[in-house]
Amino acid sequence: MTRMPEGQIFSDPRNDTAVMAAWERFLDGGRPTDSLRTLIDGSWQRCQQQNVDPDKCSAPPPVEESTLFSLKQHNSELLEASAPIMACARDFLAETGTMMVLADTSCTILSMEGDDPTLGVAESIHLIPGVSWTERVCGTNAIGTALAVGEPVQIHSAEHYCAGIKRWTCSATVIRHPHDGEVIGVVDVSGLSESYSRQSLALVVTTASRIESKIAMREMERRYVLLDASLPRWSGAGAGLVLFDRRGYPVKMNEIAQAAMSALGAEVDLARPRRMLELAIDELGQLRQDSALPAWLQREWLEPVVDSRGQRLGTLLVVPLPRLGRAVSGEGARDLSREPARREANLPAGFATIVTSDPGLREAVRKADQLARSKVPVLLLGETGVGKEEFAQGLHKASPFRDGPYVALNCGGLTRELLASELFGYVEGAFTGARRGGLVGKIEAANGGTLFLDEIGEMPLDLQPHLLRVLEQSEIYRLGENVPRKVNFRLIAATHRDLRKEVADGRFRMDFYYRVAVTSVRIPPLRERCGDVRALVEHFVERFCKQHELGPRRLDDELLVHLENYAWPGNVRELRNVIESMLLMSDQECVGLDALPPELMSGAEADTAGLPPSAGREARAVASVSSIAQGEAELIRRAIATTRGNLTRAARELDIAKSTLYQKVKLYGLESEIGRMRGS
């Protein structure tokens, strides 16, 4: 509660006569005296502006039973959370001359409990379920005034605006949703004036806090159920996935989603989640119909997530991966179809699944294999989809921890609360909805083996010191537990961010950075690995033909040219998904250019005729720039080249804000391009 001067919060029964005189003077057009609190003065002013009748004796009659039933359905979460507390009020307020009232955000009373005689007297002023007690309807009163100011208030006797309510004293405060502070209701304690007690205000504040805590526990339980229900959809997803809860807040996303949404001009930040009201679910399990979807979002991208009973739990947003590069044709393109596909052997045993003939990637493998023999943490650096988990698994297989478990977790795919429980686990009874027997966290599950934390740059600041403590003391505490558990594991982390810059910007702790980045390996993107596309294509064709029992398949030369000259902003993951899609959609033994997805085909007309054959690769980097939407990665690279690393000029050429350009540079890992161009 916001701390205020005592006189602003509490009523003083000794001032009743002075307050009554001030009320009469106010109605006659005069100004209140100093005996009137600022809170009451402001409320009376609002009542007068809204033409509230000061002689009113009671609130209006209640709404119809059917309407009240609908209101209770709409506020079912609030009623469920408050039910045990209201049940207790029935007993502890008996014979106190007071009662407890629960109202919604329109100040309509939903339920009441307390002293039976007082409940009976309350009916005379329509202080009963189904009646709205806003200031506009009933003048100054604790329920309506608390909602108007958003703070705890106490209104006593003569301080009420309407004459018929001046026999009462009441204290109230708003109830806020624990995740975002949205007001979801009001709790009030009322009684006749002789029941005045300053402790009534403390009671309602405590009651509101207990209701909010129950809502927080219930919300966490709902999110676990939502995650379980959506789990099958995340396996092998070839698109950006963002999971929204029933209130329209993002709770999980995969690593493709950030790039996919950024290309559309939309962003999702799980560290500071913003609500999308368009994806909120009403009490009937439907998306709200009063809000149009944003321009970037297509309705067919939305999938409902339901439980075993068919009840909708949330919404899965499936965003297609942006195709940001350009294929190159004409004389300027290297005729790679005539070159033999190469898949070098003799890679270290732990990394045998990696397909490459590129010297840069082979050097990264050599370095990783050398580091694998130690027990120090390793930080993998590379763009989304470049194969960081393949390296992490290789490090594990070649390490002293090879006989232990390999446990992976994406730090960017969960909200702060879910990430904490996933990392550290919890004991039985830690919160409402906690699983029987508790949950073993990923750190504990990795004991004796390797813990791979992908997108560690997305880890919330307040969680970083807890993980740092685990790394330095080799022990963890499950949530709700006071006894430490010893752990011994090898940490491998990965990120597409520049963590040094994140530290400088205050988004990543320096002590944590130096602990996780003892050693690092940079994995080059696919566009820098000349010749690897053909080898990967052959590998994926063989793999998916066997997996899907398709029979013999091959890609014709023209199709291979386009694939090898495409920029692949989604790297190996994007190539894998494209190959699988083309094979499944084609029934021909020789798959031709007509099987190419439209989003790749649309960029296949770039004309580089007249360039020497050796300029094929450079032709991709200097594809024409007309807007940021047309091939972001290559457009930005070209702008950086033409301005020699001057980002102010590059942003002006691309017609975007400089801050947006910085985000795109980080997203596509182009920091080295800037340094290279400035150096040249």
XYZ file of C-alpha atoms in Angstrom:
680
model
C 0.000 0.000 0.000
C 1.252 3.500 -0.790
C 2.198 5.225 2.447
C 0.115 8.363 3.034
C -0.291 10.814 5.921
C -2.475 9.212 8.585
C -5.152 11.831 8.236
C -5.606 10.937 4.583
C -6.356 7.278 5.351
C -8.301 7.133 8.592
C -11.560 8.769 9.547
C -11.885 10.499 12.904
C -15.286 9.985 14.604
C -14.641 13.066 16.735
C -15.023 15.255 13.634
C -18.557 14.073 12.771
C -20.232 17.380 13.708
C -17.668 19.445 11.811
C -17.891 17.170 8.773
C -21.684 17.404 8.784
C -21.476 21.191 8.881
C -18.961 21.120 6.022
C -21.325 18.926 3.979
C -24.239 21.336 4.440
C -22.011 24.291 3.563
C -20.720 22.416 0.464
C -24.268 21.746 -0.765
C -25.026 25.475 -0.327
C -22.130 26.353 -2.613
C -19.507 27.048 0.049
C -16.070 25.556 0.490
C -15.298 22.783 3.012
C -13.266 23.644 6.094
C -9.897 22.227 7.123
C -11.731 19.560 9.122
C -12.497 17.737 5.859
C -9.892 15.313 4.536
C -8.556 15.879 1.010
C -9.795 12.412 0.033
C -13.385 13.315 0.997
C -13.202 16.778 -0.550
C -12.130 15.246 -3.880
C -14.875 12.637 -3.752
C -17.592 15.209 -2.971
C -16.395 17.328 -5.895
C -16.728 14.307 -8.225
C -20.206 13.548 -6.870
C -21.361 17.103 -7.472
C -19.946 17.107 -11.024
C -21.807 13.831 -11.713
C -25.088 15.255 -10.329
C -25.417 12.660 -7.563
C -28.516 13.321 -5.441
C -27.246 14.138 -1.898
C -30.667 13.313 -0.437
C -30.605 9.767 -1.781
C -31.595 7.253 0.892
C -30.315 4.063 -0.711
C -28.692 2.494 -3.716
C -30.874 1.437 -6.685
C -32.495 -2.027 -6.754
C -30.320 -5.023 -7.675
C -29.947 -6.341 -11.210
C -31.888 -9.388 -12.396
C -30.760 -12.794 -11.130
C -29.674 -13.816 -14.632
C -27.491 -10.702 -14.930
C -25.928 -11.333 -11.526
C -25.250 -14.942 -12.555
C -23.446 -13.695 -15.688
C -21.397 -11.249 -13.600
C -20.352 -14.048 -11.280
C -19.350 -16.200 -14.233
C -17.272 -13.341 -15.624
C -15.576 -12.908 -12.226
C -15.258 -16.611 -11.438
C -11.496 -16.357 -10.806
C -12.011 -13.611 -8.205
C -14.848 -15.505 -6.533
C -12.882 -18.785 -6.416
C -9.849 -17.103 -4.862
C -11.929 -15.240 -2.277
C -14.340 -18.076 -1.394
C -12.379 -19.523 1.559
C -11.691 -16.038 2.929
C -15.322 -14.992 2.646
C -16.313 -18.251 4.361
C -14.044 -17.381 7.284
C -15.584 -13.885 7.455
C -18.924 -15.522 8.184
C -17.483 -16.694 11.516
C -14.930 -14.096 12.634
C -17.206 -11.119 11.871
C -20.212 -12.634 13.676
C -21.432 -10.410 16.537
C -19.017 -7.611 15.527
C -21.666 -5.494 13.828
C -19.701 -5.644 10.547
C -19.751 -7.564 7.288
C -17.340 -8.208 4.412
C -18.313 -7.289 0.836
C -16.723 -8.392 -2.441
C -17.413 -6.286 -5.558
C -16.261 -6.328 -9.177
C -14.669 -3.518 -11.181
C -18.058 -1.875 -11.729
C -18.524 -1.838 -7.923
C -21.357 -4.346 -8.268
C -21.529 -6.499 -5.137
C -20.916 -10.186 -5.892
C -20.976 -11.713 -2.406
C -21.312 -10.738 1.273
C -20.609 -12.468 4.578
C -20.559 -11.426 8.241
C -22.798 -10.437 11.114
C -26.383 -11.541 10.388
C -28.181 -8.532 11.994
C -25.932 -6.138 10.080
C -26.620 -7.985 6.837
C -30.315 -7.482 7.506
C -29.948 -3.734 8.121
C -27.829 -3.441 4.962
C -30.811 -4.537 2.875
C -32.580 -1.271 3.796
C -30.014 0.736 1.780
C -29.650 -1.971 -0.912
C -26.151 -2.895 0.227
C -26.747 -6.351 -1.241
C -25.480 -8.538 -4.123
C -26.345 -7.273 -7.593
C -26.173 -3.559 -6.697
C -23.518 -1.176 -8.027
C -21.951 1.153 -5.433
C -19.963 3.444 -7.689
C -19.579 7.089 -6.699
C -21.661 8.046 -9.721
C -24.604 6.026 -8.339
C -24.211 6.132 -4.548
C -21.951 9.084 -3.900
C -18.932 8.907 -1.590
C -18.625 5.374 -0.148
C -15.682 3.099 0.538
C -16.334 0.686 -2.370
C -16.820 3.349 -5.043
C -14.184 5.746 -3.709
C -11.540 3.004 -3.355
C -12.088 2.121 -7.004
C -11.992 5.800 -8.014
C -8.619 6.465 -6.334
C -7.139 2.961 -6.555
C -6.033 3.031 -2.912
C -7.240 1.883 0.540
C -9.883 4.242 1.952
C -11.963 4.532 5.097
C -15.259 6.476 5.017
C -17.057 7.186 8.278
C -20.548 8.430 8.931
C -20.951 12.072 7.817
C -18.165 11.700 5.250
C -20.588 9.833 2.971
C -22.100 12.121 0.343
C -25.675 10.777 0.364
C -27.826 11.393 3.442
C -29.236 7.867 3.621
C -25.770 6.284 4.030
C -24.422 8.558 6.764
C -25.295 5.991 9.457
C -22.570 3.689 8.106
C -18.801 3.330 8.403
C -16.802 1.383 5.844
C -13.232 0.534 4.766
C -12.232 -0.784 1.347
C -9.337 -1.354 -1.020
C -8.940 -2.578 -4.576
C -7.788 -6.099 -5.459
C -5.135 -6.200 -8.188
C -4.030 -9.050 -10.402
C -0.578 -10.093 -9.130
C 0.967 -10.319 -12.612
C 0.270 -6.850 -13.947
C -1.500 -4.842 -11.246
C -4.795 -4.677 -13.149
C -7.692 -3.879 -10.785
C -9.999 -6.911 -10.715
C -12.257 -6.114 -7.762
C -12.845 -4.404 -4.412
C -13.054 -5.816 -0.893
C -14.921 -3.849 1.779
C -15.764 -4.119 5.488
C -18.917 -2.161 6.455
C -21.068 -1.668 9.509
C -23.175 0.915 11.304
C -21.301 3.946 12.647
C -20.998 2.583 16.181
C -18.899 -0.325 14.810
C -16.119 2.076 13.726
C -12.619 0.607 14.097
C -9.341 1.766 12.607
C -8.372 -1.909 12.332
C -11.046 -2.433 9.663
C -8.774 -0.867 7.066
C -5.907 -3.209 7.995
C -8.332 -6.113 7.690
C -9.355 -5.259 4.121
C -5.748 -4.632 3.043
C -4.711 -8.012 4.467
C -7.726 -9.704 2.886
C -6.946 -8.208 -0.525
C -3.351 -9.406 -0.217
C -4.498 -12.949 0.619
C -6.849 -12.999 -2.370
C -4.077 -11.744 -4.653
C -1.723 -14.477 -3.351
C -4.311 -17.162 -4.080
C -4.794 -15.791 -7.592
C -1.011 -15.878 -8.142
C -0.837 -19.513 -7.039
C -3.802 -20.462 -9.219
C -2.311 -18.625 -12.196
C 0.948 -20.549 -11.840
C -1.002 -23.816 -11.731
C -2.915 -22.833 -14.893
C 0.318 -22.063 -16.690
C 1.764 -25.471 -15.890
C -1.374 -27.125 -17.252
C -1.142 -24.892 -20.342
C 2.500 -25.867 -20.908
C 1.710 -29.564 -20.536
C -1.184 -29.298 -22.996
C 0.956 -27.505 -25.607
C 4.033 -29.726 -25.212
C 3.495 -31.910 -28.331
C 3.382 -28.831 -30.557
C 6.942 -27.734 -29.719
C 8.716 -30.826 -30.991
C 10.375 -30.200 -34.338
C 8.549 -26.933 -34.931
C 9.691 -25.229 -38.126
C 8.053 -21.904 -37.323
C 8.093 -19.298 -34.595
C 5.907 -20.392 -31.685
C 4.636 -18.095 -28.933
C 2.328 -19.460 -26.241
C -0.166 -17.025 -24.698
C -2.131 -17.644 -21.520
C -5.845 -17.018 -21.180
C -5.274 -13.348 -20.246
C -3.246 -12.694 -23.398
C 0.240 -12.737 -21.845
C 3.129 -14.612 -23.515
C 4.523 -17.397 -21.326
C 6.803 -19.344 -23.672
C 8.405 -18.949 -27.086
C 10.923 -20.828 -29.192
C 14.106 -19.352 -30.545
C 12.709 -18.843 -34.046
C 9.853 -16.659 -32.823
C 11.904 -13.562 -32.006
C 13.356 -13.320 -35.524
C 10.005 -14.128 -37.131
C 8.097 -11.479 -35.162
C 10.834 -8.872 -35.422
C 10.649 -9.147 -39.205
C 6.939 -8.376 -38.939
C 7.547 -5.306 -36.783
C 6.291 -7.001 -33.602
C 8.235 -7.961 -30.492
C 7.696 -10.285 -27.536
C 9.844 -9.881 -24.431
C 9.266 -12.590 -21.831
C 11.382 -10.679 -19.312
C 8.878 -7.805 -19.534
C 5.783 -9.439 -21.038
C 3.147 -7.146 -22.499
C -0.472 -8.164 -22.691
C -2.222 -8.680 -26.013
C -5.877 -8.124 -25.226
C -6.749 -9.487 -28.663
C -5.589 -12.921 -27.471
C -7.389 -12.847 -24.121
C -10.018 -15.560 -23.636
C -13.464 -14.767 -22.268
C -15.487 -16.882 -19.843
C -16.906 -18.865 -22.792
C -13.424 -19.885 -23.950
C -13.442 -17.606 -27.005
C -11.076 -14.840 -28.062
C -12.386 -11.407 -27.212
C -14.463 -10.082 -30.085
C -14.226 -6.403 -29.125
C -10.604 -6.033 -30.265
C -9.333 -6.322 -33.823
C -6.109 -8.260 -34.369
C -3.001 -6.151 -35.063
C -2.153 -5.644 -38.730
C 0.888 -7.952 -38.613
C -1.043 -10.911 -37.163
C -3.035 -13.251 -39.391
C -5.915 -15.134 -37.790
C -4.864 -18.443 -39.352
C -1.659 -18.278 -37.293
C -3.672 -18.752 -34.061
C -4.245 -22.218 -32.635
C -6.328 -22.875 -29.487
C -4.689 -24.918 -26.727
C -7.266 -27.086 -24.945
C -7.209 -29.584 -22.086
C -8.547 -33.150 -22.078
C -12.089 -31.836 -21.513
C -11.922 -29.492 -24.481
C -11.657 -26.376 -22.314
C -9.524 -23.675 -23.882
C -6.438 -22.872 -21.797
C -4.617 -20.421 -24.042
C -3.530 -19.660 -27.577
C -0.512 -20.737 -29.628
C 0.732 -18.203 -32.156
C 2.482 -19.930 -35.081
C 4.503 -17.388 -37.066
C 6.107 -18.605 -40.314
C 9.853 -18.141 -40.446
C 10.691 -14.984 -42.452
C 12.505 -15.597 -45.679
C 14.961 -12.764 -45.549
C 17.537 -13.502 -48.222
C 17.558 -13.553 -52.009
C 18.365 -16.351 -54.358
C 20.626 -15.356 -57.218
C 20.330 -16.423 -60.818
C 21.944 -15.453 -64.071
C 25.609 -15.357 -65.026
C 26.592 -13.912 -61.642
C 25.570 -17.029 -59.774
C 28.178 -19.708 -59.221
C 27.115 -22.915 -60.921
C 27.410 -24.920 -57.728
C 25.351 -27.734 -59.184
C 28.427 -28.808 -61.114
C 30.567 -29.015 -57.970
C 30.692 -32.272 -56.039
C 28.987 -32.361 -52.673
C 31.522 -32.791 -49.906
C 31.037 -34.109 -46.438
C 34.417 -34.346 -44.792
C 35.066 -37.312 -42.594
C 37.508 -37.467 -39.678
C 35.607 -35.025 -37.453
C 36.068 -35.835 -33.744
C 33.818 -38.658 -32.568
C 31.579 -36.455 -30.418
C 30.865 -34.155 -33.374
C 30.407 -36.801 -36.084
C 26.800 -35.728 -36.705
C 27.915 -32.289 -37.946
C 27.881 -32.040 -41.737
C 30.510 -29.635 -43.091
C 33.477 -29.137 -45.367
C 33.953 -25.510 -44.345
C 37.333 -24.662 -42.768
C 35.769 -22.117 -40.411
C 33.254 -24.557 -38.981
C 35.838 -27.338 -38.806
C 38.081 -25.029 -36.795
C 35.178 -24.352 -34.428
C 34.688 -28.119 -34.049
C 38.406 -28.603 -33.346
C 38.327 -25.925 -30.663
C 35.169 -27.350 -29.093
C 36.675 -30.843 -29.016
C 39.746 -29.496 -27.273
C 37.630 -27.642 -24.676
C 35.412 -30.682 -24.120
C 38.160 -32.455 -22.175
C 38.081 -29.809 -19.431
C 35.288 -29.177 -16.927
C 35.047 -25.395 -17.303
C 31.886 -23.731 -18.670
C 31.754 -23.110 -22.425
C 29.806 -20.326 -24.133
C 28.604 -21.042 -27.699
C 28.106 -17.953 -29.860
C 26.062 -17.990 -33.049
C 22.883 -16.982 -34.806
C 19.543 -18.711 -34.366
C 19.421 -22.089 -36.104
C 23.161 -22.318 -36.643
C 23.546 -25.596 -34.734
C 24.484 -24.583 -31.193
C 22.779 -27.611 -29.658
C 24.699 -29.965 -31.983
C 27.878 -28.441 -30.554
C 26.542 -28.708 -26.997
C 25.793 -32.412 -27.459
C 29.238 -32.896 -29.024
C 30.878 -31.200 -26.041
C 28.948 -33.497 -23.715
C 29.842 -36.684 -25.630
C 33.548 -35.767 -25.627
C 33.669 -34.590 -22.005
C 34.451 -36.322 -18.697
C 30.675 -36.102 -18.017
C 29.753 -38.208 -21.063
C 28.279 -41.014 -18.947
C 25.965 -38.623 -17.109
C 22.699 -37.056 -18.295
C 22.464 -34.316 -20.913
C 19.776 -31.779 -19.935
C 18.795 -28.790 -22.108
C 16.686 -25.715 -21.321
C 15.912 -22.612 -23.400
C 16.130 -19.596 -21.080
C 14.351 -17.389 -23.604
C 11.298 -19.584 -23.910
C 9.760 -19.189 -20.437
C 8.544 -16.429 -18.161
C 10.608 -15.576 -15.105
C 8.470 -17.647 -12.691
C 8.382 -20.738 -14.886
C 12.107 -20.482 -15.653
C 12.899 -20.373 -11.910
C 10.879 -23.510 -11.196
C 12.268 -25.287 -14.273
C 15.844 -24.526 -13.196
C 15.639 -25.120 -9.463
C 12.557 -27.332 -9.073
C 10.214 -27.161 -6.101
C 9.065 -29.265 -3.161
C 5.583 -30.631 -2.626
C 3.280 -27.940 -1.259
C 5.529 -25.057 -2.365
C 2.448 -23.453 -3.911
C -1.114 -24.314 -4.843
C -1.050 -26.673 -7.812
C 2.494 -27.918 -7.107
C 2.853 -31.513 -8.249
C 2.680 -34.248 -5.653
C 6.221 -35.139 -4.690
C 7.538 -31.842 -6.047
C 9.518 -31.269 -9.242
C 13.169 -32.004 -9.964
C 14.693 -28.916 -11.578
C 16.912 -29.047 -14.654
C 20.037 -28.257 -12.593
C 19.424 -31.190 -10.276
C 18.476 -33.445 -13.200
C 21.856 -32.651 -14.818
C 23.796 -33.804 -11.732
C 26.766 -35.869 -12.906
C 26.288 -34.732 -16.499
C 25.868 -31.623 -18.649
C 23.420 -28.723 -18.378
C 22.888 -26.835 -21.649
C 21.274 -23.405 -21.219
C 20.324 -22.037 -24.615
C 19.697 -18.293 -25.056
C 21.278 -17.530 -21.690
C 21.308 -13.861 -22.656
C 17.531 -13.877 -22.081
C 17.826 -14.951 -18.435
C 16.212 -12.337 -16.131
C 18.684 -10.265 -14.119
C 17.272 -11.309 -10.754
C 17.745 -15.026 -11.527
C 21.385 -14.680 -12.586
C 22.864 -14.377 -9.049
C 21.001 -17.537 -7.988
C 22.571 -19.540 -10.818
C 25.937 -17.901 -10.123
C 25.701 -19.153 -6.541
C 24.982 -22.680 -7.808
C 28.056 -22.557 -10.058
C 30.313 -21.302 -7.280
C 29.026 -23.409 -4.372
C 27.791 -26.514 -6.238
C 24.517 -26.635 -4.342
C 20.920 -25.661 -4.981
C 17.751 -25.038 -3.024
C 14.467 -26.177 -4.511
C 11.688 -23.598 -4.260
C 10.087 -23.915 -0.840
C 13.085 -25.798 0.613
C 15.641 -24.764 3.256
C 18.083 -27.657 2.922
C 20.680 -27.400 0.113
C 21.285 -30.225 -2.365
C 24.770 -30.881 -3.710
C 25.179 -30.912 -7.498
C 28.087 -31.496 -9.867
C 27.603 -30.751 -13.566
C 29.241 -29.210 -16.624
C 27.624 -25.974 -17.857
C 27.365 -25.189 -21.555
C 25.593 -21.937 -22.452
C 24.632 -20.456 -25.801
C 23.434 -17.097 -27.066
C 22.999 -15.068 -30.234
C 23.564 -11.837 -28.268
C 26.753 -9.874 -27.655
C 26.946 -10.457 -23.901
C 29.692 -7.860 -23.423
C 27.353 -5.223 -24.773
C 24.529 -6.634 -22.637
C 26.777 -6.191 -19.590
C 27.616 -2.622 -20.620
C 23.906 -1.862 -21.054
C 23.064 -3.269 -17.628
C 21.047 -6.228 -18.950
C 23.513 -8.920 -17.909
C 25.568 -9.220 -14.720
C 29.325 -8.876 -15.171
C 30.172 -11.468 -12.483
C 27.775 -13.954 -14.088
C 29.207 -13.272 -17.559
C 32.767 -14.054 -16.469
C 31.551 -17.263 -14.821
C 29.687 -18.659 -17.855
C 32.084 -17.356 -20.522
C 35.298 -18.920 -19.197
C 35.816 -20.182 -22.756
C 33.804 -19.551 -25.923
C 33.325 -20.978 -29.408
C 31.873 -18.976 -32.319
C 29.841 -21.010 -34.814
C 29.775 -19.377 -38.274
C 26.370 -18.896 -39.973
C 25.464 -20.998 -42.987
C 25.882 -18.081 -45.422
C 29.600 -17.955 -44.523
C 30.154 -21.676 -45.094
C 30.832 -22.004 -48.806
C 29.808 -25.421 -50.116
C 28.021 -26.677 -46.995
C 24.537 -26.192 -48.431
C 24.976 -28.984 -51.005
C 26.342 -31.395 -48.405
C 23.519 -30.567 -46.010
C 20.912 -30.937 -48.761
C 22.142 -34.443 -49.573
C 22.216 -35.313 -45.878
C 18.647 -34.108 -45.259
C 17.273 -35.715 -48.421
C 18.704 -39.068 -47.350
C 17.464 -38.612 -43.778
C 13.894 -37.570 -44.581
C 13.405 -40.105 -47.373
C 14.233 -42.821 -44.867
C 12.248 -41.232 -42.034
C 9.087 -40.737 -44.106
C 9.554 -43.851 -46.309
C 9.428 -41.789 -49.496
C 11.602 -43.891 -51.753
C 14.519 -42.420 -53.773
C 14.511 -38.637 -54.212
C 16.927 -36.084 -55.627
C 16.918 -32.336 -56.283
C 17.526 -31.097 -59.820
C 20.400 -28.759 -60.655
C 18.332 -25.591 -61.075
C 16.780 -26.046 -57.637
C 20.194 -26.642 -56.067
C 21.483 -23.388 -57.561
C 18.730 -21.406 -55.871
C 19.208 -23.189 -52.559
C 22.963 -22.615 -52.585
C 22.641 -18.943 -53.423
C 19.953 -18.170 -50.849
C 21.134 -16.296 -47.728
C 19.487 -18.666 -45.172
C 18.789 -16.224 -42.337
C 17.359 -19.171 -40.366
C 20.580 -21.116 -41.005
C 20.667 -24.932 -40.926
C 17.296 -25.204 -39.190
C 15.608 -23.261 -41.988
C 17.334 -25.369 -44.662
C 16.266 -28.575 -42.894
C 12.635 -27.454 -42.736
C 12.594 -26.381 -46.386
C 14.019 -29.721 -47.566
C 11.554 -31.729 -45.478
C 8.653 -29.616 -46.737
C 9.653 -29.969 -50.407
C 10.084 -33.737 -50.117
C 6.712 -34.208 -48.450
C 4.913 -31.951 -50.943
C 6.411 -33.514 -54.053
C 5.598 -36.940 -55.481
C 8.334 -36.833 -58.150
C 11.622 -38.680 -57.876
C 13.396 -35.574 -59.203
C 12.271 -32.546 -57.215
C 12.330 -29.400 -59.335
C 12.196 -25.656 -58.873
C 8.397 -25.732 -58.757
C 8.634 -27.373 -55.305
C 10.483 -24.355 -53.884
C 8.369 -22.571 -51.235
C 6.847 -19.331 -52.597
C 8.654 -17.194 -50.046
C 11.999 -18.434 -51.381
C 10.853 -18.311 -54.978
C 9.797 -14.653 -54.679
C 13.402 -13.625 -54.285
C 14.711 -15.751 -57.130
C 14.524 -13.074 -59.811
C 17.434 -10.915 -58.671
C 19.356 -10.239 -61.840
C 23.139 -10.126 -61.600
C 23.908 -10.585 -65.283
C 27.162 -9.012 -66.343
C 29.014 -9.784 -63.119
C 32.090 -11.982 -63.343
C 31.629 -15.570 -62.142
C 33.810 -14.909 -59.096
C 31.374 -12.248 -57.940
C 28.533 -14.654 -57.197
C 28.954 -14.514 -53.455
C 29.402 -10.743 -53.424
C 26.261 -10.448 -55.546
C 24.248 -11.857 -52.690
C 25.657 -9.250 -50.308
C 24.812 -6.340 -52.564
C 21.249 -7.242 -53.515
C 19.307 -4.035 -54.108
C 17.895 -2.338 -51.014
C 14.481 -0.718 -51.245
C 13.017 -1.308 -47.785
C 13.841 -3.156 -44.598
C 11.039 -5.637 -45.275
C 12.714 -6.986 -48.444
C 15.501 -9.230 -47.285
C 16.490 -7.805 -43.931
C 19.776 -9.572 -43.348
C 21.182 -8.861 -46.818
C 19.762 -5.335 -46.937
C 21.391 -4.442 -43.641
C 24.674 -6.033 -44.692
C 24.637 -4.019 -47.919
C 23.810 -0.797 -46.079
C 26.688 -1.415 -43.674
C 29.009 -2.015 -46.628
C 27.964 1.049 -48.618
C 28.239 3.341 -45.566
C 31.467 1.698 -44.359
C 29.982 0.861 -40.993
C 28.365 4.235 -40.307
C 25.145 3.103 -38.611
C 23.593 6.561 -38.584
C 23.846 6.756 -42.363
C 22.866 3.104 -42.742
C 19.695 3.649 -40.711
C 18.866 6.675 -42.867
C 19.380 4.645 -46.058
C 17.164 1.836 -44.753
C 14.544 4.340 -43.572
C 14.432 2.940 -40.029
C 15.297 4.270 -36.582
C 18.885 3.858 -35.453
C 17.710 1.971 -32.361
C 15.845 -0.483 -34.605
C 18.967 -0.972 -36.716
C 20.990 -1.810 -33.589
C 18.408 -4.500 -32.725
C 18.555 -5.959 -36.237
C 22.374 -5.955 -36.218
C 22.331 -7.937 -32.972
C 19.586 -10.245 -34.235
C 21.547 -11.279 -37.350
C 25.003 -11.204 -35.730
C 26.367 -8.457 -37.983
C 28.634 -6.795 -35.417
C 31.712 -8.284 -37.114
C 30.579 -6.795 -40.443
C 30.579 -3.333 -38.904
C 34.087 -3.764 -37.494
C 35.372 -5.162 -40.788
C 33.933 -2.308 -42.855
C 35.202 0.353 -40.471
C 38.636 -1.263 -40.517
C 38.719 -1.261 -44.295
